[in-house]
Amino acid sequence: FPYTTLFRSYLIRVTLEGSGMVSLGKQSAILRKGGLTISSPSERSFIRIDKDCRNLILRVDRQALERQLQVLLNRRLRQPLLFDIQVDAEHQGMATVRTTLDYICKLYGDASQTLLTSTMGGSLSDYLLSVLLTQLPHNYSVDLLQDQRQPMPHQVKKARDFIEQDRKSTRLNSSHRLY
């Protein structure tokens, strides 16, 4: 990724196999199969991986993620959004993150779903951002938990309902799974 793009993006890595290490400011984390690491654009990061390390990397625009967080909080941010650098595979939110990423990869990988993905693109993006913000630990997690009465934006509810309905009617084929 170009440097200017990285400076404006969160990099979310799901380790599929192998190992490595990521440093973010004064923190560091070990890349392990099934685990997730997040580099925040507000801090300098460094990554070192072994030759067998394979990661699914999701680049998330900083402005889009912070805008979605402001919508969920119903207020402006007081400081930059900082995720915990590492989330273990057993973390309670990882199942939801994995299921969401599996579904989106399957949907975009299926050529017959082109019309659906172009129609739902914005809603899927909003839903993914909401999943990341509500399921992964960060410096605003406590604030989000304190105000669970805040309703979700309509397009996020629509995407969530669509994904849940599709998951019930279609079982994910294990060959399409990321993990």
Short mmCIF file of C-alpha atoms in Angstrom, two decimals:
data_model
loop_
_atom_site.label_atom_id
_atom_site.label_comp_id
_atom_site.label_asym_id
_atom_site.label_seq_id
_atom_site.Cartn_x
_atom_site.Cartn_y
_atom_site.Cartn_z
CA PHE A 1 0.00 0.00 0.00
CA PRO A 2 1.28 3.52 -0.69
CA TYR A 3 2.56 5.26 2.46
CA THR A 4 -0.03 8.05 2.28
CA THR A 5 -2.83 5.45 2.14
CA LEU A 6 -1.39 3.57 5.12
CA PHE A 7 -1.22 6.76 7.15
CA ARG A 8 -4.98 7.16 6.65
CA SER A 9 -5.88 3.51 7.29
CA TYR A 10 -6.18 0.94 10.03
CA LEU A 11 -4.57 -2.35 9.00
CA ILE A 12 -6.35 -5.37 10.41
CA ARG A 13 -4.46 -8.63 9.99
CA VAL A 14 -5.98 -12.06 10.60
CA THR A 15 -3.15 -14.61 10.69
CA LEU A 16 -4.09 -17.65 8.64
CA GLU A 17 -0.82 -19.56 9.15
CA GLY A 18 2.76 -19.01 10.21
CA SER A 19 3.93 -16.38 12.65
CA GLY A 20 5.52 -13.00 13.01
CA MET A 21 5.62 -9.88 15.12
CA VAL A 22 4.08 -6.44 14.86
CA SER A 23 5.16 -3.35 16.80
CA LEU A 24 2.98 -0.31 17.24
CA GLY A 25 4.57 2.55 19.12
CA LYS A 26 5.87 0.99 22.35
CA GLN A 27 3.59 -2.08 22.10
CA SER A 28 4.32 -5.33 20.31
CA ALA A 29 2.33 -8.46 19.54
CA ILE A 30 3.00 -11.93 18.19
CA LEU A 31 1.17 -12.99 15.03
CA ARG A 32 -0.46 -16.39 15.65
CA LYS A 33 -2.82 -18.51 13.59
CA GLY A 34 -6.41 -17.38 14.13
CA GLY A 35 -5.39 -14.22 15.98
CA LEU A 36 -5.88 -10.67 14.85
CA THR A 37 -3.60 -7.65 15.07
CA ILE A 38 -4.48 -4.03 14.34
CA SER A 39 -2.18 -1.19 13.36
CA SER A 40 -3.61 2.26 14.02
CA PRO A 41 -2.66 5.08 11.63
CA SER A 42 -1.93 7.47 14.49
CA GLU A 43 1.09 5.40 15.59
CA ARG A 44 4.15 4.17 13.71
CA SER A 45 4.09 0.43 13.10
CA PHE A 46 6.59 -2.22 12.07
CA ILE A 47 5.85 -5.81 11.04
CA ARG A 48 8.16 -8.80 10.65
CA ILE A 49 6.84 -12.15 9.41
CA ASP A 50 8.38 -15.52 8.70
CA LYS A 51 8.40 -16.89 5.15
CA ASP A 52 5.39 -19.14 5.84
CA CYS A 53 3.22 -16.44 7.38
CA ARG A 54 -0.07 -15.79 5.58
CA ASN A 55 -2.46 -13.02 6.63
CA LEU A 56 -5.79 -11.75 5.50
CA ILE A 57 -5.27 -7.98 5.54
CA LEU A 58 -8.17 -5.60 5.74
CA ARG A 59 -7.37 -1.93 5.14
CA VAL A 60 -10.00 0.30 6.73
CA ASP A 61 -10.16 4.02 6.02
CA ARG A 62 -9.54 6.02 9.20
CA GLN A 63 -12.15 8.69 8.42
CA ALA A 64 -14.84 6.11 7.63
CA LEU A 65 -14.19 4.17 10.83
CA GLU A 66 -14.06 7.26 13.02
CA ARG A 67 -17.21 8.64 11.37
CA GLN A 68 -19.05 5.36 12.08
CA LEU A 69 -17.84 5.44 15.69
CA GLN A 70 -19.18 8.99 16.06
CA VAL A 71 -22.55 7.79 14.72
CA LEU A 72 -22.60 4.90 17.21
CA LEU A 73 -21.62 7.19 20.09
CA ASN A 74 -23.81 10.05 18.87
CA ARG A 75 -21.01 12.53 19.58
CA ARG A 76 -17.61 13.70 18.35
CA LEU A 77 -14.44 11.84 19.31
CA ARG A 78 -12.23 13.32 22.02
CA GLN A 79 -9.08 11.48 20.92
CA PRO A 80 -7.90 9.22 18.08
CA LEU A 81 -9.43 5.75 17.94
CA LEU A 82 -6.88 3.18 19.13
CA PHE A 83 -7.64 -0.52 18.96
CA ASP A 84 -5.85 -3.01 21.19
CA ILE A 85 -2.87 -4.13 19.11
CA GLN A 86 -3.74 -7.84 19.46
CA VAL A 87 -6.96 -9.83 19.79
CA ASP A 88 -6.66 -13.53 20.60
CA ALA A 89 -8.53 -16.11 18.54
CA GLU A 90 -10.61 -16.96 21.65
CA HIS A 91 -11.79 -13.38 22.25
CA GLN A 92 -15.61 -13.26 22.41
CA GLY A 93 -15.90 -10.83 19.46
CA MET A 94 -13.67 -12.83 17.11
CA ALA A 95 -16.44 -15.29 16.18
CA THR A 96 -18.59 -12.42 14.89
CA VAL A 97 -15.64 -10.82 13.06
CA ARG A 98 -14.69 -14.17 11.44
CA THR A 99 -18.28 -14.89 10.38
CA THR A 100 -18.65 -11.41 8.90
CA LEU A 101 -15.36 -11.60 6.98
CA ASP A 102 -16.17 -15.13 5.76
CA TYR A 103 -19.55 -13.97 4.51
CA ILE A 104 -18.20 -10.88 2.72
CA CYS A 105 -15.36 -12.88 1.09
CA LYS A 106 -17.85 -15.53 -0.04
CA LEU A 107 -20.25 -12.91 -1.37
CA TYR A 108 -17.58 -11.02 -3.33
CA GLY A 109 -16.01 -14.29 -4.51
CA ASP A 110 -19.29 -15.46 -6.08
CA ALA A 111 -19.55 -13.92 -9.55
CA SER A 112 -23.32 -14.51 -9.60
CA GLN A 113 -23.69 -12.04 -6.71
CA THR A 114 -22.29 -9.02 -8.61
CA LEU A 115 -25.59 -7.11 -8.63
CA LEU A 116 -26.15 -7.82 -4.95
CA THR A 117 -22.66 -6.68 -3.94
CA SER A 118 -22.97 -3.47 -5.95
CA THR A 119 -26.40 -2.79 -4.42
CA MET A 120 -25.42 -3.66 -0.85
CA GLY A 121 -21.84 -2.32 -0.99
CA GLY A 122 -22.39 0.74 1.21
CA SER A 123 -24.55 -1.13 3.70
CA LEU A 124 -22.05 -3.99 3.92
CA SER A 125 -19.26 -1.48 4.55
CA ASP A 126 -21.24 0.21 7.33
CA TYR A 127 -22.09 -3.16 8.83
CA LEU A 128 -18.44 -4.28 8.76
CA LEU A 129 -17.33 -1.04 10.41
CA SER A 130 -19.98 -1.48 13.12
CA VAL A 131 -18.88 -5.08 13.71
CA LEU A 132 -15.25 -4.02 14.08
CA LEU A 133 -16.18 -1.20 16.46
CA THR A 134 -18.52 -3.25 18.63
CA GLN A 135 -16.65 -6.57 18.69
CA LEU A 136 -12.97 -5.58 18.94
CA PRO A 137 -11.49 -3.84 21.99
CA HIS A 138 -10.42 -0.18 21.69
CA ASN A 139 -10.22 3.00 23.73
CA TYR A 140 -13.95 3.77 23.14
CA SER A 141 -15.29 0.27 23.95
CA VAL A 142 -16.48 1.26 27.43
CA ASP A 143 -18.30 4.30 26.01
CA LEU A 144 -20.10 2.08 23.47
CA LEU A 145 -21.16 -0.39 26.17
CA GLN A 146 -22.53 2.39 28.37
CA ASP A 147 -24.85 3.65 25.64
CA GLN A 148 -26.38 0.50 24.14
CA ARG A 149 -29.73 2.26 23.80
CA GLN A 150 -28.35 4.14 20.79
CA PRO A 151 -30.18 2.79 17.72
CA MET A 152 -28.20 1.52 14.73
CA PRO A 153 -28.33 3.50 11.48
CA HIS A 154 -30.97 2.15 9.08
CA GLN A 155 -28.45 0.95 6.48
CA VAL A 156 -26.51 -0.99 9.14
CA LYS A 157 -29.71 -2.68 10.39
CA LYS A 158 -30.63 -3.52 6.78
CA ALA A 159 -27.21 -5.10 6.11
CA ARG A 160 -27.28 -7.00 9.44
CA ASP A 161 -30.76 -8.36 8.75
CA PHE A 162 -29.79 -9.37 5.21
CA ILE A 163 -26.66 -11.20 6.39
CA GLU A 164 -28.55 -12.98 9.18
CA GLN A 165 -31.32 -14.04 6.78
CA ASP A 166 -28.83 -15.28 4.19
CA ARG A 167 -26.82 -17.17 6.84
CA LYS A 168 -29.96 -19.02 7.91
CA SER A 169 -30.89 -20.02 4.37
CA THR A 170 -27.41 -20.85 3.10
CA ARG A 171 -24.80 -22.81 5.00
CA LEU A 172 -21.25 -21.64 4.36
CA ASN A 173 -19.27 -24.23 2.47
CA SER A 174 -16.19 -25.14 4.48
CA SER A 175 -13.99 -24.74 1.40
CA HIS A 176 -14.91 -21.04 1.31
CA ARG A 177 -14.02 -20.43 4.94
CA LEU A 178 -10.95 -18.36 5.79
CA TYR A 179 -9.98 -20.37 8.88
#
